[in-house]
CSV table of C-alpha atoms in Angstrom, one decimal:
chain,number,residue,atom,x,y,z
F,1,MET,CA,21.2,33.2,5.8
F,2,THR,CA,18.2,30.9,6.2
F,3,LEU,CA,15.1,32.1,8.1
F,4,ALA,CA,13.3,29.8,10.5
F,5,CYS,CA,10.0,29.6,8.5
F,6,ILE,CA,8.1,27.7,5.8
F,7,LEU,CA,6.0,29.8,3.5
F,8,GLY,CA,3.4,29.2,0.8
F,9,CYS,CA,2.8,31.1,-2.5
F,10,SER,CA,-0.4,32.5,-4.0
F,11,GLY,CA,-0.9,30.3,-7.1
F,12,PRO,CA,0.3,27.7,-9.7
F,13,THR,CA,3.4,29.9,-10.7
F,14,LEU,CA,5.5,32.4,-8.8
F,15,THR,CA,4.8,36.0,-9.2
F,16,PRO,CA,7.7,38.3,-9.9
F,17,ASP,CA,7.2,39.8,-6.4
F,18,GLU,CA,7.2,36.3,-4.7
F,19,ARG,CA,10.4,35.4,-6.6
F,20,ASP,CA,12.1,38.5,-5.4
F,21,PHE,CA,10.8,38.2,-1.8
F,22,PHE,CA,11.8,34.6,-1.4
F,23,ARG,CA,15.3,35.4,-2.8
F,24,ASP,CA,15.6,38.2,-0.3
F,25,VAL,CA,14.4,36.4,2.8
F,26,ARG,CA,15.5,32.8,2.0
F,27,PRO,CA,12.9,30.8,4.1
F,28,TRP,CA,13.9,27.3,5.2
F,29,GLY,CA,11.1,25.6,3.3
F,30,PHE,CA,7.8,26.0,1.3
F,31,ILE,CA,4.4,24.4,1.6
F,32,LEU,CA,1.9,23.7,-1.3
F,33,PHE,CA,-1.9,23.8,-1.4
F,34,ARG,CA,-4.5,23.0,-4.0
F,35,ARG,CA,-4.4,26.6,-5.2
F,36,ASN,CA,-0.9,25.9,-6.3
F,37,VAL,CA,-1.7,22.5,-8.1
F,38,GLU,CA,-2.9,22.1,-11.8
F,39,THR,CA,-0.7,19.5,-13.6
F,40,PRO,CA,2.1,17.3,-12.8
F,41,GLU,CA,4.4,19.3,-15.2
F,42,GLN,CA,3.2,22.7,-13.6
F,43,VAL,CA,3.8,21.4,-10.1
F,44,ARG,CA,7.3,20.2,-10.8
F,45,ALA,CA,8.1,23.6,-12.4
F,46,LEU,CA,6.8,25.4,-9.4
F,47,VAL,CA,8.8,23.3,-7.0
F,48,ASP,CA,11.9,24.0,-9.0
F,49,ALA,CA,11.3,27.7,-9.0
F,50,LEU,CA,10.6,27.7,-5.2
F,51,VAL,CA,13.9,25.9,-4.7
F,52,GLU,CA,15.9,28.0,-6.9
F,53,THR,CA,15.0,31.1,-5.0
F,54,THR,CA,16.8,29.9,-1.9
F,55,GLY,CA,20.2,29.1,-3.3
F,56,ARG,CA,20.1,25.8,-1.7
F,57,THR,CA,19.5,22.1,-2.7
F,58,ASP,CA,18.3,20.7,0.6
F,59,VAL,CA,15.0,22.7,0.7
F,60,PRO,CA,12.0,20.9,2.3
F,61,VAL,CA,8.9,21.3,0.0
F,62,LEU,CA,5.8,20.3,2.1
F,63,ILE,CA,2.3,19.2,1.3
F,64,ASP,CA,-0.8,17.8,3.2
F,65,GLN,CA,-1.4,14.5,1.2
F,66,GLU,CA,-3.2,12.5,3.6
F,67,GLY,CA,-6.0,11.0,1.7
F,68,GLY,CA,-9.7,11.5,2.1
F,69,ARG,CA,-10.8,15.2,2.4
F,70,VAL,CA,-7.2,16.3,3.0
F,71,GLN,CA,-5.6,15.6,-0.3
F,72,ARG,CA,-4.0,18.5,-2.2
F,73,LEU,CA,-3.1,16.3,-5.2
F,74,ARG,CA,-6.4,14.9,-6.8
F,75,PRO,CA,-7.8,13.2,-9.8
F,76,PRO,CA,-7.6,13.2,-12.8
F,77,HIS,CA,-3.7,13.7,-12.6
F,78,TRP,CA,-3.4,11.8,-9.2
F,79,PRO,CA,-5.2,8.9,-7.6
F,80,LYS,CA,-7.6,9.3,-4.7
F,81,TYR,CA,-6.5,7.9,-1.3
F,82,PRO,CA,-8.8,6.6,1.6
F,83,PRO,CA,-9.0,8.7,4.7
F,84,GLY,CA,-7.0,7.4,7.7
F,85,ARG,CA,-9.9,5.7,9.2
F,86,ALA,CA,-10.4,3.3,6.3
F,87,TYR,CA,-7.0,1.8,7.0
F,88,GLY,CA,-8.1,0.9,10.6
F,89,GLN,CA,-11.4,-0.5,9.3
F,90,VAL,CA,-10.3,-2.6,6.3
F,91,SER,CA,-9.7,-6.3,7.1
F,92,ALA,CA,-10.9,-5.7,10.7
F,93,ASN,CA,-9.9,-9.3,11.7
F,94,ASP,CA,-6.3,-9.0,10.6
F,95,PRO,CA,-4.2,-6.0,12.1
F,96,LEU,CA,-1.1,-7.1,10.1
F,97,VAL,CA,-2.9,-6.5,6.9
F,98,GLN,CA,-4.1,-3.0,8.2
F,99,ARG,CA,-0.5,-2.2,8.9
F,100,GLU,CA,0.7,-3.5,5.5
F,101,LEU,CA,-1.9,-1.6,3.7
F,102,THR,CA,-1.3,1.6,5.6
F,103,ARG,CA,2.5,1.4,4.7
F,104,LEU,CA,1.6,0.6,1.1
F,105,GLY,CA,-0.6,3.6,0.8
F,106,ALA,CA,2.0,5.9,2.2
F,107,ARG,CA,4.6,4.3,-0.1
F,108,LEU,CA,2.4,5.0,-3.0
F,109,ILE,CA,1.9,8.7,-1.9
F,110,ALA,CA,5.6,9.1,-1.6
F,111,HIS,CA,6.0,7.8,-5.0
F,112,ASP,CA,3.5,10.5,-6.4
F,113,LEU,CA,5.3,13.2,-4.4
F,114,ARG,CA,8.9,12.3,-5.3
F,115,GLN,CA,8.1,12.5,-8.9
F,116,LEU,CA,7.1,16.2,-8.4
F,117,GLY,CA,10.2,17.0,-6.2
F,118,ILE,CA,7.9,17.3,-3.1
F,119,ASN,CA,10.0,15.7,-0.2
F,120,VAL,CA,7.9,16.2,2.9
F,121,ASP,CA,4.4,15.1,3.6
F,122,CYS,CA,2.4,16.4,6.7
F,123,LEU,CA,1.4,12.8,7.7
F,124,PRO,CA,0.8,10.7,9.8
F,125,VAL,CA,-2.1,12.1,11.9
F,126,LEU,CA,-1.6,10.8,15.3
F,127,ASP,CA,-4.6,12.4,17.0
F,128,VAL,CA,-7.0,10.1,18.9
F,129,PRO,CA,-10.6,11.4,18.7
F,130,VAL,CA,-13.0,11.2,21.6
F,131,PRO,CA,-16.8,11.0,21.4
F,132,GLY,CA,-18.3,14.4,20.7
F,133,ALA,CA,-15.1,16.1,19.5
F,134,HIS,CA,-15.2,18.4,16.5
F,135,ASP,CA,-14.9,16.5,13.3
F,136,ILE,CA,-12.0,18.5,12.0
F,137,ILE,CA,-10.0,15.4,12.8
F,138,GLY,CA,-12.8,12.7,12.5
F,139,ASP,CA,-11.9,10.1,9.9
F,140,ARG,CA,-8.4,11.6,9.4
F,141,ALA,CA,-7.6,9.6,12.4
F,142,TYR,CA,-6.7,6.0,11.8
F,143,ALA,CA,-8.7,4.9,14.9
F,144,GLU,CA,-10.3,5.9,18.1
F,145,ASP,CA,-7.7,4.2,20.5
F,146,PRO,CA,-4.1,5.2,20.9
F,147,TYR,CA,-2.6,1.7,20.2
F,148,THR,CA,-4.1,1.4,16.7
F,149,VAL,CA,-3.2,5.0,15.9
F,150,SER,CA,0.4,4.3,17.0
F,151,VAL,CA,0.8,1.2,14.9
F,152,LEU,CA,-0.8,2.5,11.8
F,153,GLY,CA,0.9,5.9,12.2
F,154,ARG,CA,4.3,4.3,12.4
F,155,ALA,CA,3.4,2.2,9.2
F,156,ALA,CA,2.5,5.3,7.3
F,157,ALA,CA,5.6,7.1,8.3
F,158,GLU,CA,7.7,4.0,7.3
F,159,GLY,CA,6.1,3.9,4.0
F,160,LEU,CA,6.9,7.6,3.2
F,161,MET,CA,10.5,7.4,4.3
F,162,ALA,CA,10.9,4.3,2.2
F,163,GLY,CA,9.9,6.3,-0.7
F,164,GLY,CA,12.2,9.2,0.0
F,165,VAL,CA,9.7,11.5,1.7
F,166,LEU,CA,9.9,12.9,5.1
F,167,PRO,CA,7.0,12.4,7.4
F,168,VAL,CA,5.7,15.2,9.8
F,169,VAL,CA,3.6,13.8,12.7
F,170,LYS,CA,0.7,15.9,13.8
F,171,HIS,CA,-0.8,17.5,15.9
F,172,ILE,CA,1.5,17.2,18.9
F,173,PRO,CA,0.6,16.6,21.8
F,174,GLY,CA,-2.9,15.8,20.4
F,175,HIS,CA,-5.9,17.3,18.7
F,176,GLY,CA,-8.4,14.6,19.3
F,177,ARG,CA,-10.3,16.1,22.3
F,178,ALA,CA,-10.8,19.6,20.6
F,179,PHE,CA,-14.4,20.5,20.6
F,180,ALA,CA,-13.7,23.3,18.1
F,181,ASP,CA,-11.9,23.7,14.7
F,182,SER,CA,-8.6,25.4,15.3
F,183,HIS,CA,-8.9,27.0,11.9
F,184,GLU,CA,-11.9,29.0,13.2
F,185,ALA,CA,-11.5,29.3,16.9
F,186,LEU,CA,-9.2,28.3,19.8
F,187,PRO,CA,-10.1,24.9,21.4
F,188,THR,CA,-9.6,24.4,25.1
F,189,VAL,CA,-9.1,21.0,26.7
F,190,ASP,CA,-9.7,20.8,30.4
F,191,THR,CA,-8.8,17.1,30.7
F,192,ALA,CA,-6.6,16.1,33.6
F,193,LEU,CA,-3.0,15.5,32.7
F,194,GLU,CA,-2.9,11.9,33.8
F,195,GLU,CA,-5.8,11.0,31.3
F,196,LEU,CA,-3.9,13.0,28.5
F,197,ASP,CA,-0.8,11.0,29.2
F,198,ALA,CA,-2.5,7.8,29.2
F,199,TRP,CA,-4.5,8.4,26.0
F,200,ASP,CA,-3.7,11.4,23.9
F,201,PHE,CA,-0.1,11.5,24.3
F,202,GLN,CA,0.7,7.9,23.7
F,203,PRO,CA,0.8,7.8,19.9
F,204,PHE,CA,3.3,10.8,20.1
F,205,LYS,CA,5.5,8.9,22.7
F,206,ALA,CA,5.3,5.8,20.6
F,207,LEU,CA,6.6,7.8,17.5
F,208,SER,CA,8.9,10.1,19.5
F,209,ASP,CA,11.7,9.1,17.1
F,210,MET,CA,10.2,10.6,14.0
F,211,PRO,CA,12.2,13.4,12.3
F,212,ALA,CA,9.5,16.2,12.5
F,213,ALA,CA,6.3,17.1,14.3
F,214,MET,CA,3.7,19.8,14.0
F,215,THR,CA,2.1,21.4,16.9
F,216,ALA,CA,-1.6,21.7,17.8
F,217,HIS,CA,-3.2,25.1,18.2
F,218,VAL,CA,-5.1,23.9,21.5
F,219,VAL,CA,-5.0,25.0,25.0
F,220,TYR,CA,-4.4,22.3,27.4
F,221,THR,CA,-5.4,23.8,30.8
F,222,ALA,CA,-3.5,21.0,32.7
F,223,ILE,CA,-0.3,22.0,30.9
F,224,ASP,CA,-0.9,25.9,30.4
F,225,LYS,CA,-4.1,27.6,31.4
F,226,LYS,CA,-3.7,30.4,28.9
F,227,LYS,CA,-1.6,29.7,25.9
F,228,PRO,CA,-2.1,27.1,23.1
F,229,ALA,CA,0.7,24.4,22.7
F,230,THR,CA,2.1,26.3,19.8
F,231,THR,CA,3.1,29.3,21.9
F,232,SER,CA,3.4,27.7,25.2
F,233,LYS,CA,6.9,27.1,26.8
F,234,LYS,CA,5.3,24.7,29.2
F,235,ALA,CA,3.8,22.7,26.4
F,236,VAL,CA,6.9,22.6,24.3
F,237,ARG,CA,8.9,21.5,27.5
F,238,LEU,CA,6.5,18.8,27.9
F,239,ILE,CA,6.8,17.6,24.3
F,240,ARG,CA,10.6,17.5,24.6
F,241,GLU,CA,10.8,16.0,28.1
F,242,GLU,CA,7.7,14.0,28.8
F,243,LEU,CA,7.0,12.8,25.3
F,244,GLY,CA,10.6,12.4,24.4
F,245,PHE,CA,10.3,14.2,21.0
F,246,GLY,CA,13.7,15.2,19.9
F,247,GLY,CA,13.2,16.0,16.1
F,248,LEU,CA,12.2,19.3,14.4
F,249,LEU,CA,9.2,21.0,15.8
F,250,MET,CA,7.2,23.2,13.5
F,251,SER,CA,4.1,25.3,14.3
F,252,ASP,CA,0.8,24.6,12.7
F,253,ASP,CA,-0.3,27.4,10.4
F,254,LEU,CA,0.1,30.7,11.9
F,255,SER,CA,-2.8,32.3,10.0
F,256,MET,CA,-5.4,30.0,11.7
F,257,ASN,CA,-7.9,31.8,13.8
F,258,ALA,CA,-7.0,29.9,16.9
F,259,LEU,CA,-4.0,32.1,17.4
F,260,SER,CA,-4.5,35.8,18.5
F,261,GLY,CA,-2.4,38.8,17.7
F,262,GLY,CA,-0.7,40.0,14.6
F,263,LEU,CA,1.1,37.5,12.3
F,264,GLY,CA,4.5,38.8,13.4
F,265,GLU,CA,3.5,38.5,17.1
F,266,ARG,CA,2.3,34.9,16.5
F,267,ALA,CA,5.6,34.0,14.8
F,268,ARG,CA,7.7,35.6,17.5
F,269,ASP,CA,5.6,33.8,20.3
F,270,ALA,CA,5.8,30.3,18.6
F,271,LEU,CA,9.6,30.6,18.2
F,272,LYS,CA,10.0,32.0,21.8
F,273,ALA,CA,8.0,29.0,23.1
F,274,GLY,CA,10.5,26.6,21.5
F,275,CYS,CA,9.3,25.8,18.0
F,276,ASP,CA,12.2,25.3,15.7
F,277,VAL,CA,10.5,26.8,12.6
F,278,VAL,CA,7.1,28.6,12.0
F,279,LEU,CA,4.5,27.7,9.2
F,280,HIS,CA,2.6,30.2,7.2
F,281,CYS,CA,0.5,28.7,4.5
F,282,ASN,CA,-1.9,31.1,2.7
F,283,GLY,CA,0.6,32.9,0.5
F,284,VAL,CA,-0.6,36.4,1.3
F,285,MET,CA,2.4,38.6,0.8
F,286,ALA,CA,1.4,41.2,3.4
F,287,GLU,CA,1.1,38.5,6.0
F,288,MET,CA,4.4,36.8,5.0
F,289,GLN,CA,6.2,40.1,5.4
F,290,GLN,CA,4.8,40.3,9.0
F,291,VAL,CA,5.8,36.8,9.7
F,292,VAL,CA,9.5,37.2,8.4
F,293,SER,CA,9.8,40.5,10.2
F,294,HIS,CA,9.6,38.7,13.5
F,295,THR,CA,11.4,35.4,12.4
F,296,GLY,CA,15.1,35.2,13.1
F,297,LYS,CA,17.9,33.1,11.3
F,298,LEU,CA,17.6,29.2,11.7
F,299,LYS,CA,20.4,28.6,14.1
F,300,GLY,CA,21.7,26.5,17.1
F,301,ASP,CA,19.6,23.5,18.2
F,302,ALA,CA,16.8,24.4,15.8
F,303,LYS,CA,19.3,24.3,12.8
F,304,ARG,CA,20.8,21.1,14.0
F,305,ARG,CA,17.3,19.4,14.3
F,306,ALA,CA,16.3,20.8,10.8
F,307,GLU,CA,19.6,19.3,9.3
F,308,ALA,CA,19.0,16.1,11.1
F,309,ALA,CA,15.5,15.8,9.7
F,310,MET,CA,16.5,16.5,6.2
F,311,ALA,CA,19.3,13.9,6.5
F,312,ARG,CA,16.6,11.3,7.0
F,313,ILE,CA,15.4,11.5,3.6
F,314,VAL,CA,16.8,8.6,1.7
F,315,ARG,CA,18.5,9.4,-1.7
F,316,ALA,CA,17.6,5.9,-3.2
F,317,PRO,CA,14.1,4.8,-2.3
F,318,GLU,CA,13.6,1.1,-1.7
F,319,PRO,CA,12.7,-1.0,-4.9
F,320,PHE,CA,9.2,-0.5,-5.8
F,321,ASP,CA,6.9,-1.4,-8.7
F,322,PRO,CA,4.2,1.3,-8.6
F,323,ALA,CA,1.9,-0.5,-11.2
F,324,GLU,CA,1.9,-3.7,-9.1
F,325,ALA,CA,1.5,-1.8,-5.9
F,326,ARG,CA,-1.3,0.3,-7.1
F,327,ALA,CA,-3.2,-2.7,-8.4
F,328,ARG,CA,-2.7,-4.5,-5.0
F,329,PHE,CA,-3.8,-1.5,-3.1
F,330,ASP,CA,-6.9,-0.7,-5.2
F,331,GLU,CA,-8.1,-4.4,-4.9
F,332,ALA,CA,-7.8,-4.1,-1.1
F,333,PHE,CA,-9.9,-1.0,-1.1
F,334,ALA,CA,-12.4,-1.9,-3.8
F,335,GLY,CA,-15.8,-0.6,-2.8
F,336,ILE,CA,-14.6,1.8,-0.1
F,337,ASP,CA,-15.2,5.4,-0.9
F,338,ALA,CA,-11.7,7.1,-0.8
F,339,ALA,CA,-13.4,10.5,-0.4
F,340,ALA,CA,-15.6,9.5,2.5
F,341,GLY,CA,-15.7,11.5,5.6
F,342,PRO,CA,-17.4,14.7,7.0
F,343,LYS,CA,-17.6,17.6,4.6
F,344,VAL,CA,-15.7,20.2,6.6
F,345,GLY,CA,-13.4,23.0,5.9
F,346,GLU,CA,-10.1,22.3,4.3
F,347,ALA,CA,-7.8,21.2,7.1
């Protein structure tokens, strides 16, 4: 049996209790954060230990490796990468160069991840910020217009997949209008549906063929006056029917304060709304126990979409010279601060 959830762990190695718990509940996948990262050898051993607990080989191991302030793997063992906005600003007069550099950056990230056994990156960010919105998205977005976000988002996704890493687009159907950080509070967006469709939804429509997407913990009153997209049947129906997304749909982190109720209730509500799998990130055992108590077996259409997503991971990445690619990438971004961006909480 495989449960329809993705879980984290508490530190750089599995505790005996975590090992027993994961072997018992068999989550579909795992996610790593900075607390789980020390050295390449340690991360590889942790990934192997996590995968071993499931008794499967096709286990998704996720990470948020965007660049800028959302980068779990950092120097000295891994290179810095620029935030998404930098790709939309470098070589401003040549959009083809921007696209190629975005793909190259993602291809380099995929190379880093694949060496560790990490096969899923929660990238690209397809949110389109509007003036005055909370900077939790900010420079993580490629641009402030949906066309550029769509073009560079696809380039990033292609770079990851070329390197054997599955992309997860986020945060569907759009987090760019949120005037609150969903880690701390529930954002509410009152924009008319026609305007959302013409602006916020466009990148997700353009990349509706992607294998996986992560929901936004945001209330869109034009869709559902009360529930955030993660737990709204109306929002999931819009994602499937109007945005045309047919891939695996996962919740954003259930432990974020945007959601209300207990962890088990949050998991139940997200799955009931139509999410295929739920995500719980902080590695707190008591919370994970609540989540799995309300999470059923991965089956039916959700299982089919999960299998289809994993099947998109290429077994033999495209030919690639990492040293040459790194030199070319570093030359293009020389003088740009790869860590630039607002100093906000870990996203």
